[in-house]
PDB file of C-alpha atoms in Angstrom:
ATOM      1  CA  UNK A   1      -7.612  22.032 -21.552  1.00 74.00           C
ATOM      2  CA  UNK A   2      -3.948  22.924 -21.223  1.00 85.00           C
ATOM      3  CA  UNK A   3      -1.705  20.884 -23.551  1.00 81.00           C
ATOM      4  CA  UNK A   4       0.443  19.740 -20.653  1.00 88.00           C
ATOM      5  CA  UNK A   5      -2.599  18.583 -18.710  1.00 93.00           C
ATOM      6  CA  UNK A   6      -3.996  16.809 -21.784  1.00 92.00           C
ATOM      7  CA  UNK A   7      -0.722  14.991 -22.280  1.00 92.00           C
ATOM      8  CA  UNK A   8      -0.577  13.981 -18.635  1.00 93.00           C
ATOM      9  CA  UNK A   9      -4.157  12.650 -18.769  1.00 93.00           C
ATOM     10  CA  UNK A  10      -3.395  10.593 -21.865  1.00 92.00           C
ATOM     11  CA  UNK A  11      -0.409   9.036 -20.114  1.00 91.00           C
ATOM     12  CA  UNK A  12      -2.432   8.340 -16.961  1.00 91.00           C
ATOM     13  CA  UNK A  13      -5.389   6.908 -18.830  1.00 90.00           C
ATOM     14  CA  UNK A  14      -3.127   4.617 -20.854  1.00 89.00           C
ATOM     15  CA  UNK A  15      -1.133   3.405 -17.837  1.00 87.00           C
ATOM     16  CA  UNK A  16      -3.621   3.143 -14.979  1.00 92.00           C
ATOM     17  CA  UNK A  17      -5.284  -0.274 -14.664  1.00 93.00           C
ATOM     18  CA  UNK A  18      -9.009  -0.764 -15.037  1.00 95.00           C
ATOM     19  CA  UNK A  19      -9.433  -1.656 -11.384  1.00 96.00           C
ATOM     20  CA  UNK A  20     -13.168  -2.305 -11.753  1.00 96.00           C
ATOM     21  CA  UNK A  21     -12.275  -5.379 -13.798  1.00 97.00           C
ATOM     22  CA  UNK A  22      -9.827  -6.751 -11.240  1.00 97.00           C
ATOM     23  CA  UNK A  23      -9.738  -8.245  -7.790  1.00 98.00           C
ATOM     24  CA  UNK A  24      -8.596  -5.966  -4.996  1.00 98.00           C
ATOM     25  CA  UNK A  25      -5.356  -7.900  -4.629  1.00 98.00           C
ATOM     26  CA  UNK A  26      -4.566  -7.658  -8.345  1.00 98.00           C
ATOM     27  CA  UNK A  27      -5.461  -3.944  -8.426  1.00 97.00           C
ATOM     28  CA  UNK A  28      -3.141  -3.242  -5.503  1.00 97.00           C
ATOM     29  CA  UNK A  29      -0.288  -5.045  -7.192  1.00 96.00           C
ATOM     30  CA  UNK A  30      -0.862  -3.228 -10.476  1.00 95.00           C
ATOM     31  CA  UNK A  31      -0.946   0.177  -8.823  1.00 95.00           C
ATOM     32  CA  UNK A  32       2.086  -0.557  -6.644  1.00 94.00           C
ATOM     33  CA  UNK A  33       4.060  -1.577  -9.755  1.00 93.00           C
ATOM     34  CA  UNK A  34       3.627   1.987 -11.130  1.00 90.00           C
ATOM     35  CA  UNK A  35       5.039   3.582  -7.982  1.00 91.00           C
ATOM     36  CA  UNK A  36       7.931   5.963  -8.510  1.00 90.00           C
ATOM     37  CA  UNK A  37      10.918   6.237  -6.128  1.00 93.00           C
ATOM     38  CA  UNK A  38      10.719   8.922  -3.487  1.00 95.00           C
ATOM     39  CA  UNK A  39      13.030  11.785  -4.396  1.00 94.00           C
ATOM     40  CA  UNK A  40      12.547  14.026  -1.322  1.00 95.00           C
ATOM     41  CA  UNK A  41      13.508  11.663   1.492  1.00 96.00           C
ATOM     42  CA  UNK A  42      15.581  14.400   3.061  1.00 96.00           C
ATOM     43  CA  UNK A  43      12.509  16.589   3.630  1.00 97.00           C
ATOM     44  CA  UNK A  44      11.717  14.928   6.977  1.00 97.00           C
ATOM     45  CA  UNK A  45      12.816  12.255   9.427  1.00 96.00           C
ATOM     46  CA  UNK A  46      10.477   9.275   9.455  1.00 97.00           C
ATOM     47  CA  UNK A  47       9.690   6.780  12.215  1.00 97.00           C
ATOM     48  CA  UNK A  48       7.512   3.695  11.759  1.00 99.00           C
ATOM     49  CA  UNK A  49       5.160   2.720  14.576  1.00 98.00           C
ATOM     50  CA  UNK A  50       2.315   0.281  15.147  1.00 99.00           C
ATOM     51  CA  UNK A  51      -0.841   1.746  16.681  1.00 98.00           C
ATOM     52  CA  UNK A  52      -2.816  -0.715  18.834  1.00 98.00           C
ATOM     53  CA  UNK A  53      -6.377   0.211  17.961  1.00 98.00           C
ATOM     54  CA  UNK A  54      -9.683  -1.438  18.830  1.00 97.00           C
ATOM     55  CA  UNK A  55      -9.939  -3.071  15.407  1.00 96.00           C
ATOM     56  CA  UNK A  56      -6.398  -4.434  15.567  1.00 97.00           C
ATOM     57  CA  UNK A  57      -2.849  -3.171  14.925  1.00 98.00           C
ATOM     58  CA  UNK A  58      -2.454  -0.466  12.328  1.00 98.00           C
ATOM     59  CA  UNK A  59       0.820   0.768  10.801  1.00 98.00           C
ATOM     60  CA  UNK A  60       1.654   4.427  11.098  1.00 99.00           C
ATOM     61  CA  UNK A  61       4.588   6.535   9.970  1.00 99.00           C
ATOM     62  CA  UNK A  62       5.539   9.683  11.836  1.00 98.00           C
ATOM     63  CA  UNK A  63       7.321  12.459   9.947  1.00 98.00           C
ATOM     64  CA  UNK A  64       9.230  15.204  11.729  1.00 96.00           C
ATOM     65  CA  UNK A  65      10.732  18.202   9.954  1.00 94.00           C
ATOM     66  CA  UNK A  66      14.378  18.913  10.505  1.00 91.00           C
ATOM     67  CA  UNK A  67      15.526  21.471  13.048  1.00 82.00           C
ATOM     68  CA  UNK A  68      14.573  22.233  16.602  1.00 65.00           C
ATOM     69  CA  UNK A  69      11.334  24.100  17.191  1.00 64.00           C
ATOM     70  CA  UNK A  70      11.121  26.920  19.718  1.00 57.00           C
ATOM     71  CA  UNK A  71       7.893  25.432  20.980  1.00 66.00           C
ATOM     72  CA  UNK A  72       5.745  22.411  20.305  1.00 88.00           C
ATOM     73  CA  UNK A  73       4.927  22.036  16.642  1.00 94.00           C
ATOM     74  CA  UNK A  74       1.536  21.571  15.048  1.00 97.00           C
ATOM     75  CA  UNK A  75       0.465  18.085  14.003  1.00 98.00           C
ATOM     76  CA  UNK A  76      -1.389  16.562  11.093  1.00 99.00           C
ATOM     77  CA  UNK A  77      -3.033  13.117  11.085  1.00 99.00           C
ATOM     78  CA  UNK A  78      -3.032  12.117   7.433  1.00 99.00           C
ATOM     79  CA  UNK A  79      -5.159   9.441   5.696  1.00 99.00           C
ATOM     80  CA  UNK A  80      -4.022   8.325   2.250  1.00 99.00           C
ATOM     81  CA  UNK A  81      -6.291   7.986  -0.754  1.00 99.00           C
ATOM     82  CA  UNK A  82      -6.870   4.949  -2.921  1.00 98.00           C
ATOM     83  CA  UNK A  83     -10.592   4.329  -2.894  1.00 99.00           C
ATOM     84  CA  UNK A  84     -10.480   2.644   0.556  1.00 99.00           C
ATOM     85  CA  UNK A  85      -8.823  -0.290  -1.286  1.00 99.00           C
ATOM     86  CA  UNK A  86      -5.523   0.784  -2.887  1.00 98.00           C
ATOM     87  CA  UNK A  87      -2.404   2.644  -1.741  1.00 98.00           C
ATOM     88  CA  UNK A  88      -0.813   2.732   1.678  1.00 98.00           C
ATOM     89  CA  UNK A  89       1.742   4.595   3.754  1.00 98.00           C
ATOM     90  CA  UNK A  90       4.446   3.969   1.139  1.00 98.00           C
ATOM     91  CA  UNK A  91       2.386   5.377  -1.778  1.00 97.00           C
ATOM     92  CA  UNK A  92       2.083   8.747   0.005  1.00 98.00           C
ATOM     93  CA  UNK A  93       5.521   8.829   1.628  1.00 98.00           C
ATOM     94  CA  UNK A  94       6.902  11.607  -0.516  1.00 98.00           C
ATOM     95  CA  UNK A  95       3.765  13.718  -0.126  1.00 98.00           C
ATOM     96  CA  UNK A  96       3.836  13.374   3.684  1.00 99.00           C
ATOM     97  CA  UNK A  97       7.541  14.225   3.819  1.00 98.00           C
ATOM     98  CA  UNK A  98       6.881  17.394   1.830  1.00 98.00           C
ATOM     99  CA  UNK A  99       3.885  18.219   4.058  1.00 98.00           C
ATOM    100  CA  UNK A 100       5.983  17.920   7.211  1.00 98.00           C
ATOM    101  CA  UNK A 101       8.742  20.094   5.824  1.00 97.00           C
ATOM    102  CA  UNK A 102       6.681  22.830   4.282  1.00 97.00           C
ATOM    103  CA  UNK A 103       4.045  23.134   7.034  1.00 97.00           C
ATOM    104  CA  UNK A 104       6.659  22.666   9.813  1.00 96.00           C
ATOM    105  CA  UNK A 105       4.413  20.079  11.414  1.00 97.00           C
ATOM    106  CA  UNK A 106       4.649  16.529  12.675  1.00 97.00           C
ATOM    107  CA  UNK A 107       2.673  14.336  10.269  1.00 98.00           C
ATOM    108  CA  UNK A 108       1.193  11.000  11.382  1.00 99.00           C
ATOM    109  CA  UNK A 109       0.342   8.949   8.272  1.00 99.00           C
ATOM    110  CA  UNK A 110      -2.192   6.230   9.078  1.00 99.00           C
ATOM    111  CA  UNK A 111      -2.220   2.828   7.389  1.00 99.00           C
ATOM    112  CA  UNK A 112      -5.898   2.197   8.123  1.00 99.00           C
ATOM    113  CA  UNK A 113      -7.568  -1.138   7.406  1.00 99.00           C
ATOM    114  CA  UNK A 114      -8.575  -1.391   3.756  1.00 99.00           C
ATOM    115  CA  UNK A 115     -11.541  -2.866   1.939  1.00 99.00           C
ATOM    116  CA  UNK A 116     -12.758  -5.385   0.908  1.00 98.00           C
ATOM    117  CA  UNK A 117     -11.063  -7.335   3.714  1.00 98.00           C
ATOM    118  CA  UNK A 118     -12.374  -4.726   6.173  1.00 98.00           C
ATOM    119  CA  UNK A 119     -15.732  -3.204   5.264  1.00 98.00           C
ATOM    120  CA  UNK A 120     -17.102   0.159   6.263  1.00 98.00           C
ATOM    121  CA  UNK A 121     -16.781   1.782   8.700  1.00 98.00           C
ATOM    122  CA  UNK A 122     -13.460   0.099   9.670  1.00 98.00           C
ATOM    123  CA  UNK A 123     -11.300   2.682   7.921  1.00 99.00           C
ATOM    124  CA  UNK A 124     -13.228   5.535   9.499  1.00 99.00           C
ATOM    125  CA  UNK A 125     -12.945   4.088  12.982  1.00 99.00           C
ATOM    126  CA  UNK A 126      -9.208   3.580  12.505  1.00 99.00           C
ATOM    127  CA  UNK A 127      -8.789   7.167  11.348  1.00 99.00           C
ATOM    128  CA  UNK A 128     -10.798   8.434  14.338  1.00 99.00           C
ATOM    129  CA  UNK A 129      -8.805   6.337  16.816  1.00 99.00           C
ATOM    130  CA  UNK A 130      -5.537   7.414  15.251  1.00 99.00           C
ATOM    131  CA  UNK A 131      -6.520  11.051  15.702  1.00 99.00           C
ATOM    132  CA  UNK A 132      -7.505  10.533  19.327  1.00 99.00           C
ATOM    133  CA  UNK A 133      -4.223   8.684  19.871  1.00 98.00           C
ATOM    134  CA  UNK A 134      -2.299  11.660  18.459  1.00 98.00           C
ATOM    135  CA  UNK A 135      -4.111  14.040  20.805  1.00 98.00           C
ATOM    136  CA  UNK A 136      -3.440  11.796  23.814  1.00 98.00           C
ATOM    137  CA  UNK A 137       0.181  11.346  22.698  1.00 97.00           C
ATOM    138  CA  UNK A 138       0.879  15.000  21.952  1.00 96.00           C
ATOM    139  CA  UNK A 139       3.659  15.311  24.512  1.00 94.00           C
ATOM    140  CA  UNK A 140       5.331  12.149  23.216  1.00 93.00           C
ATOM    141  CA  UNK A 141       5.072  13.407  19.648  1.00 95.00           C
ATOM    142  CA  UNK A 142       6.319  16.880  20.538  1.00 94.00           C
ATOM    143  CA  UNK A 143       3.215  18.596  19.247  1.00 96.00           C
ATOM    144  CA  UNK A 144       0.631  21.047  20.571  1.00 96.00           C
ATOM    145  CA  UNK A 145      -2.546  19.056  21.356  1.00 97.00           C
ATOM    146  CA  UNK A 146      -4.614  22.106  20.395  1.00 97.00           C
ATOM    147  CA  UNK A 147      -3.035  22.364  16.919  1.00 98.00           C
ATOM    148  CA  UNK A 148      -3.622  18.942  15.384  1.00 98.00           C
ATOM    149  CA  UNK A 149      -5.464  18.826  12.068  1.00 99.00           C
ATOM    150  CA  UNK A 150      -6.839  15.848  10.196  1.00 99.00           C
ATOM    151  CA  UNK A 151      -6.168  15.603   6.473  1.00 99.00           C
ATOM    152  CA  UNK A 152      -6.538  13.261   3.548  1.00 99.00           C
ATOM    153  CA  UNK A 153      -6.757  12.977  -0.214  1.00 99.00           C
ATOM    154  CA  UNK A 154      -9.616  11.305  -2.096  1.00 99.00           C
ATOM    155  CA  UNK A 155     -10.869   8.461   0.119  1.00 99.00           C
ATOM    156  CA  UNK A 156      -8.589   9.829   2.794  1.00 99.00           C
ATOM    157  CA  UNK A 157     -10.441  13.139   2.478  1.00 99.00           C
ATOM    158  CA  UNK A 158     -13.625  11.217   3.233  1.00 99.00           C
ATOM    159  CA  UNK A 159     -12.014   9.800   6.354  1.00 99.00           C
ATOM    160  CA  UNK A 160     -10.773  13.186   7.458  1.00 99.00           C
ATOM    161  CA  UNK A 161     -14.271  14.672   7.071  1.00 99.00           C
ATOM    162  CA  UNK A 162     -15.817  11.735   8.986  1.00 99.00           C
ATOM    163  CA  UNK A 163     -13.272  12.140  11.814  1.00 99.00           C
ATOM    164  CA  UNK A 164     -14.280  15.772  12.238  1.00 99.00           C
ATOM    165  CA  UNK A 165     -17.925  14.755  12.541  1.00 99.00           C
ATOM    166  CA  UNK A 166     -17.202  11.838  14.869  1.00 99.00           C
ATOM    167  CA  UNK A 167     -15.262  14.085  17.282  1.00 99.00           C
ATOM    168  CA  UNK A 168     -18.288  16.353  17.483  1.00 99.00           C
ATOM    169  CA  UNK A 169     -20.752  13.490  17.891  1.00 98.00           C
ATOM    170  CA  UNK A 170     -18.672  11.639  20.536  1.00 98.00           C
ATOM    171  CA  UNK A 171     -17.690  14.735  22.464  1.00 98.00           C
ATOM    172  CA  UNK A 172     -13.941  14.219  22.073  1.00 98.00           C
ATOM    173  CA  UNK A 173     -11.361  16.937  21.309  1.00 98.00           C
ATOM    174  CA  UNK A 174     -11.932  18.171  17.828  1.00 98.00           C
ATOM    175  CA  UNK A 175      -9.262  18.740  15.174  1.00 99.00           C
ATOM    176  CA  UNK A 176      -7.778  22.197  14.750  1.00 98.00           C
ATOM    177  CA  UNK A 177      -8.781  21.869  11.108  1.00 99.00           C
ATOM    178  CA  UNK A 178      -9.822  19.484   8.374  1.00 99.00           C
ATOM    179  CA  UNK A 179      -7.909  19.420   5.097  1.00 99.00           C
ATOM    180  CA  UNK A 180      -9.990  17.695   2.387  1.00 99.00           C
ATOM    181  CA  UNK A 181      -8.131  17.143  -0.873  1.00 99.00           C
ATOM    182  CA  UNK A 182     -10.555  16.308  -3.712  1.00 99.00           C
ATOM    183  CA  UNK A 183     -12.567  14.248  -1.181  1.00 99.00           C
ATOM    184  CA  UNK A 184     -14.880  11.346  -1.824  1.00 98.00           C
ATOM    185  CA  UNK A 185     -18.073  12.494  -0.142  1.00 97.00           C
ATOM    186  CA  UNK A 186     -21.011  10.267  -1.083  1.00 97.00           C
ATOM    187  CA  UNK A 187     -21.501   6.788  -2.603  1.00 97.00           C
ATOM    188  CA  UNK A 188     -24.345   7.770  -4.950  1.00 96.00           C
ATOM    189  CA  UNK A 189     -21.899   8.535  -7.833  1.00 97.00           C
ATOM    190  CA  UNK A 190     -24.658  10.452  -9.560  1.00 96.00           C
ATOM    191  CA  UNK A 191     -23.570  14.082  -9.558  1.00 98.00           C
ATOM    192  CA  UNK A 192     -23.161  16.337 -12.597  1.00 98.00           C
ATOM    193  CA  UNK A 193     -19.417  15.864 -12.678  1.00 98.00           C
ATOM    194  CA  UNK A 194     -19.704  12.106 -12.179  1.00 98.00           C
ATOM    195  CA  UNK A 195     -21.808  12.018 -15.351  1.00 98.00           C
ATOM    196  CA  UNK A 196     -19.901  14.559 -17.449  1.00 98.00           C
ATOM    197  CA  UNK A 197     -16.425  13.335 -16.413  1.00 97.00           C
ATOM    198  CA  UNK A 198     -17.239   9.639 -16.322  1.00 97.00           C
ATOM    199  CA  UNK A 199     -14.236   8.809 -18.525  1.00 95.00           C
ATOM    200  CA  UNK A 200     -11.171  10.482 -19.972  1.00 93.00           C
ATOM    201  CA  UNK A 201     -10.036  12.288 -16.796  1.00 94.00           C
ATOM    202  CA  UNK A 202      -7.910   9.599 -15.134  1.00 95.00           C
ATOM    203  CA  UNK A 203     -10.329   8.567 -12.353  1.00 95.00           C
ATOM    204  CA  UNK A 204     -13.457   7.081 -13.869  1.00 96.00           C
ATOM    205  CA  UNK A 205     -16.997   6.837 -12.635  1.00 98.00           C
ATOM    206  CA  UNK A 206     -16.842   3.016 -13.004  1.00 98.00           C
ATOM    207  CA  UNK A 207     -13.766   2.879 -10.777  1.00 98.00           C
ATOM    208  CA  UNK A 208     -15.396   5.081  -8.151  1.00 98.00           C
ATOM    209  CA  UNK A 209     -18.440   2.826  -8.116  1.00 98.00           C
ATOM    210  CA  UNK A 210     -16.182  -0.201  -7.728  1.00 98.00           C
ATOM    211  CA  UNK A 211     -14.316   1.437  -4.794  1.00 98.00           C
ATOM    212  CA  UNK A 212     -17.591   2.100  -3.010  1.00 98.00           C
ATOM    213  CA  UNK A 213     -18.807  -1.457  -3.630  1.00 98.00           C
ATOM    214  CA  UNK A 214     -15.579  -2.804  -2.087  1.00 98.00           C
ATOM    215  CA  UNK A 215     -15.917  -0.533   0.958  1.00 98.00           C
ATOM    216  CA  UNK A 216     -19.638  -1.013   1.570  1.00 98.00           C
ATOM    217  CA  UNK A 217     -19.892  -4.638   0.455  1.00 96.00           C
ATOM    218  CA  UNK A 218     -22.931  -3.754  -1.575  1.00 91.00           C
ATOM    219  CA  UNK A 219     -25.290  -0.776  -1.739  1.00 88.00           C
ATOM    220  CA  UNK A 220     -26.282  -0.510   1.924  1.00 92.00           C
ATOM    221  CA  UNK A 221     -24.933   2.488   3.852  1.00 95.00           C
ATOM    222  CA  UNK A 222     -24.248   1.938   7.566  1.00 93.00           C
ATOM    223  CA  UNK A 223     -26.241   3.774  10.214  1.00 95.00           C
ATOM    224  CA  UNK A 224     -25.443   6.536  10.952  1.00 97.00           C
ATOM    225  CA  UNK A 225     -24.792   7.343   7.313  1.00 98.00           C
ATOM    226  CA  UNK A 226     -22.172   9.979   8.044  1.00 98.00           C
ATOM    227  CA  UNK A 227     -19.762   7.181   8.999  1.00 98.00           C
ATOM    228  CA  UNK A 228     -19.192   6.728   5.264  1.00 98.00           C
ATOM    229  CA  UNK A 229     -20.985   9.677   3.685  1.00 98.00           C
ATOM    230  CA  UNK A 230     -20.257  12.930   5.501  1.00 98.00           C
ATOM    231  CA  UNK A 231     -22.672  14.805   3.252  1.00 93.00           C
ATOM    232  CA  UNK A 232     -25.501  12.808   4.809  1.00 96.00           C
ATOM    233  CA  UNK A 233     -24.909  14.206   8.300  1.00 97.00           C
ATOM    234  CA  UNK A 234     -28.029  16.049   9.449  1.00 96.00           C
ATOM    235  CA  UNK A 235     -25.947  19.021  10.475  1.00 98.00           C
ATOM    236  CA  UNK A 236     -22.448  20.237   9.648  1.00 98.00           C
ATOM    237  CA  UNK A 237     -22.478  22.859  12.377  1.00 98.00           C
ATOM    238  CA  UNK A 238     -19.808  22.898  15.018  1.00 98.00           C
ATOM    239  CA  UNK A 239     -17.081  21.414  12.875  1.00 99.00           C
ATOM    240  CA  UNK A 240     -13.477  22.645  12.618  1.00 98.00           C
ATOM    241  CA  UNK A 241     -12.267  25.095   9.949  1.00 99.00           C
ATOM    242  CA  UNK A 242     -11.718  23.479   6.595  1.00 99.00           C
ATOM    243  CA  UNK A 243      -9.364  23.701   3.656  1.00 99.00           C
ATOM    244  CA  UNK A 244     -11.086  22.041   0.678  1.00 99.00           C
ATOM    245  CA  UNK A 245      -9.325  21.367  -2.607  1.00 99.00           C
ATOM    246  CA  UNK A 246     -11.252  20.411  -5.746  1.00 99.00           C
ATOM    247  CA  UNK A 247     -10.326  20.109  -9.414  1.00 98.00           C
ATOM    248  CA  UNK A 248     -12.704  20.891 -12.256  1.00 98.00           C
ATOM    249  CA  UNK A 249     -11.785  17.845 -14.363  1.00 97.00           C
ATOM    250  CA  UNK A 250     -12.431  15.473 -11.458  1.00 98.00           C
ATOM    251  CA  UNK A 251     -15.568  13.285 -11.401  1.00 98.00           C
ATOM    252  CA  UNK A 252     -15.678  14.149  -7.681  1.00 99.00           C
ATOM    253  CA  UNK A 253     -15.760  17.888  -8.370  1.00 99.00           C
ATOM    254  CA  UNK A 254     -19.462  18.429  -7.789  1.00 99.00           C
ATOM    255  CA  UNK A 255     -19.621  16.691  -4.440  1.00 98.00           C
ATOM    256  CA  UNK A 256     -16.511  18.439  -3.166  1.00 99.00           C
ATOM    257  CA  UNK A 257     -17.885  21.847  -4.146  1.00 99.00           C
ATOM    258  CA  UNK A 258     -21.243  21.060  -2.590  1.00 99.00           C
ATOM    259  CA  UNK A 259     -19.660  19.867   0.658  1.00 99.00           C
ATOM    260  CA  UNK A 260     -17.567  23.009   0.919  1.00 99.00           C
ATOM    261  CA  UNK A 261     -20.735  25.032   0.441  1.00 99.00           C
ATOM    262  CA  UNK A 262     -22.628  23.124   3.116  1.00 98.00           C
ATOM    263  CA  UNK A 263     -19.797  23.549   5.601  1.00 99.00           C
ATOM    264  CA  UNK A 264     -19.793  27.278   4.931  1.00 99.00           C
ATOM    265  CA  UNK A 265     -23.557  27.531   5.219  1.00 98.00           C
ATOM    266  CA  UNK A 266     -23.356  25.770   8.601  1.00 98.00           C
ATOM    267  CA  UNK A 267     -20.985  28.452   9.897  1.00 98.00           C
ATOM    268  CA  UNK A 268     -17.700  26.603   9.440  1.00 98.00           C
ATOM    269  CA  UNK A 269     -14.814  28.735   8.148  1.00 98.00           C
ATOM    270  CA  UNK A 270     -13.887  27.313   4.740  1.00 99.00           C
ATOM    271  CA  UNK A 271     -11.036  28.047   2.350  1.00 99.00           C
ATOM    272  CA  UNK A 272     -11.974  26.413  -0.914  1.00 99.00           C
ATOM    273  CA  UNK A 273      -9.336  26.083  -3.625  1.00 99.00           C
ATOM    274  CA  UNK A 274     -10.980  25.045  -6.894  1.00 99.00           C
ATOM    275  CA  UNK A 275      -8.280  24.285  -9.467  1.00 98.00           C
ATOM    276  CA  UNK A 276      -9.511  24.850 -13.014  1.00 97.00           C
ATOM    277  CA  UNK A 277      -8.368  22.460 -15.676  1.00 96.00           C
ATOM    278  CA  UNK A 278      -6.843  19.929 -13.245  1.00 97.00           C
ATOM    279  CA  UNK A 279      -7.844  16.400 -12.380  1.00 97.00           C
ATOM    280  CA  UNK A 280      -8.181  13.978  -9.487  1.00 97.00           C
ATOM    281  CA  UNK A 281      -4.981  13.111  -7.676  1.00 97.00           C
ATOM    282  CA  UNK A 282      -2.840  15.840  -9.249  1.00 97.00           C
ATOM    283  CA  UNK A 283      -1.234  16.979  -5.965  1.00 98.00           C
ATOM    284  CA  UNK A 284       0.743  13.759  -5.642  1.00 96.00           C
ATOM    285  CA  UNK A 285       1.991  13.719  -9.228  1.00 93.00           C
ATOM    286  CA  UNK A 286       5.375  15.303  -9.037  1.00 88.00           C
ATOM    287  CA  UNK A 287       7.207  17.009 -10.695  1.00 88.00           C
ATOM    288  CA  UNK A 288       4.054  18.011 -12.641  1.00 92.00           C
ATOM    289  CA  UNK A 289       4.360  21.845 -12.779  1.00 93.00           C
ATOM    290  CA  UNK A 290       0.707  22.608 -11.847  1.00 94.00           C
ATOM    291  CA  UNK A 291       1.063  20.354  -8.822  1.00 94.00           C
ATOM    292  CA  UNK A 292       4.155  22.253  -7.677  1.00 95.00           C
ATOM    293  CA  UNK A 293       2.285  25.566  -7.751  1.00 95.00           C
ATOM    294  CA  UNK A 294      -0.840  24.089  -6.099  1.00 97.00           C
ATOM    295  CA  UNK A 295       1.260  22.510  -3.355  1.00 98.00           C
ATOM    296  CA  UNK A 296       2.801  25.844  -2.539  1.00 97.00           C
ATOM    297  CA  UNK A 297      -0.707  27.265  -2.011  1.00 98.00           C
ATOM    298  CA  UNK A 298      -1.747  24.251   0.058  1.00 99.00           C
ATOM    299  CA  UNK A 299       1.243  24.408   2.375  1.00 99.00           C
ATOM    300  CA  UNK A 300       0.614  28.103   2.949  1.00 98.00           C
ATOM    301  CA  UNK A 301      -3.058  27.420   3.699  1.00 99.00           C
ATOM    302  CA  UNK A 302      -2.148  24.660   6.116  1.00 99.00           C
ATOM    303  CA  UNK A 303       0.426  26.809   7.919  1.00 98.00           C
ATOM    304  CA  UNK A 304      -2.281  29.414   8.468  1.00 98.00           C
ATOM    305  CA  UNK A 305      -4.797  26.779   9.583  1.00 98.00           C
ATOM    306  CA  UNK A 306      -2.322  25.342  12.099  1.00 97.00           C
ATOM    307  CA  UNK A 307      -0.925  28.648  13.375  1.00 93.00           C
ATOM    308  CA  UNK A 308      -0.982  29.476  17.072  1.00 76.00           C
ATOM    309  CA  UNK A 309      -3.135  32.516  16.308  1.00 74.00           C
ATOM    310  CA  UNK A 310      -5.683  30.374  14.502  1.00 70.00           C
ATOM    311  CA  UNK A 311      -5.779  27.916  17.387  1.00 67.00           C
ATOM    312  CA  UNK A 312      -6.408  30.723  19.863  1.00 63.00           C
ATOM    313  CA  UNK A 313      -9.156  32.140  17.680  1.00 60.00           C
ATOM    314  CA  UNK A 314     -10.917  28.756  17.460  1.00 61.00           C
ATOM    315  CA  UNK A 315     -10.708  28.029  21.178  1.00 55.00           C
TER     316      UNK A 315
END
């Protein structure tokens, strides 16, 4: 392990609360207290909006890069991580601003309903409805309805993957791509990396089990199972191109790698970035040098995914 990574992990392990020993409300407060000020506010112009969805009103923040575009921009519907329980639009504000700037896209960050107040599949349904809203509102948003991706980190990566499946199952316009950043894929929490990286790598197996318990309200998975566990879909055929990011020190590494492999086996174009010696959540930890380099790759991958040429090829 790189010395810089080891030092960062020690800092994170010492500072991050043991959420599995806390109530959701206390865990949220503890995590919010660690939040650092946004230093890249000038990357994009932000507008707050309330989406009127079937499950109730949901906050959203729309980020637009500076400068006039020659034609309608691409769009990204982004779902934040936090184990379906923690974090919110504010926690990922800097990341979404950078995404808008460096991918030259309009980013819609979705403040979906969180557990345990709202059990599964509330978050997934909010994410799906937010995506369909973005497609229907493309002209209003100034984006190309055929170039809207869905993206998310951690639990948000789960929601992005579920949205891609739901669009196929419900016969609605599909995303131009799915960007899955160290995604949570399945509630079993019994993969090789979950066992070998159970502690000492920032996100712990016990915390992941707690997150799932909050979201599911127990051990029962809804029917159909893919509403919460995209890996349990009978088929992954007919899904949009994917960018999948995994990190080898992440307890979620095995399930992310396996999901990328299943997508590829089903005929879905997949670009899989597997970052050796890095850990869960690293992309949002700035100015951590490995995160800076990884972000540059991610923005490039997303620009390609959202390009007009890629959209024509997928149509």
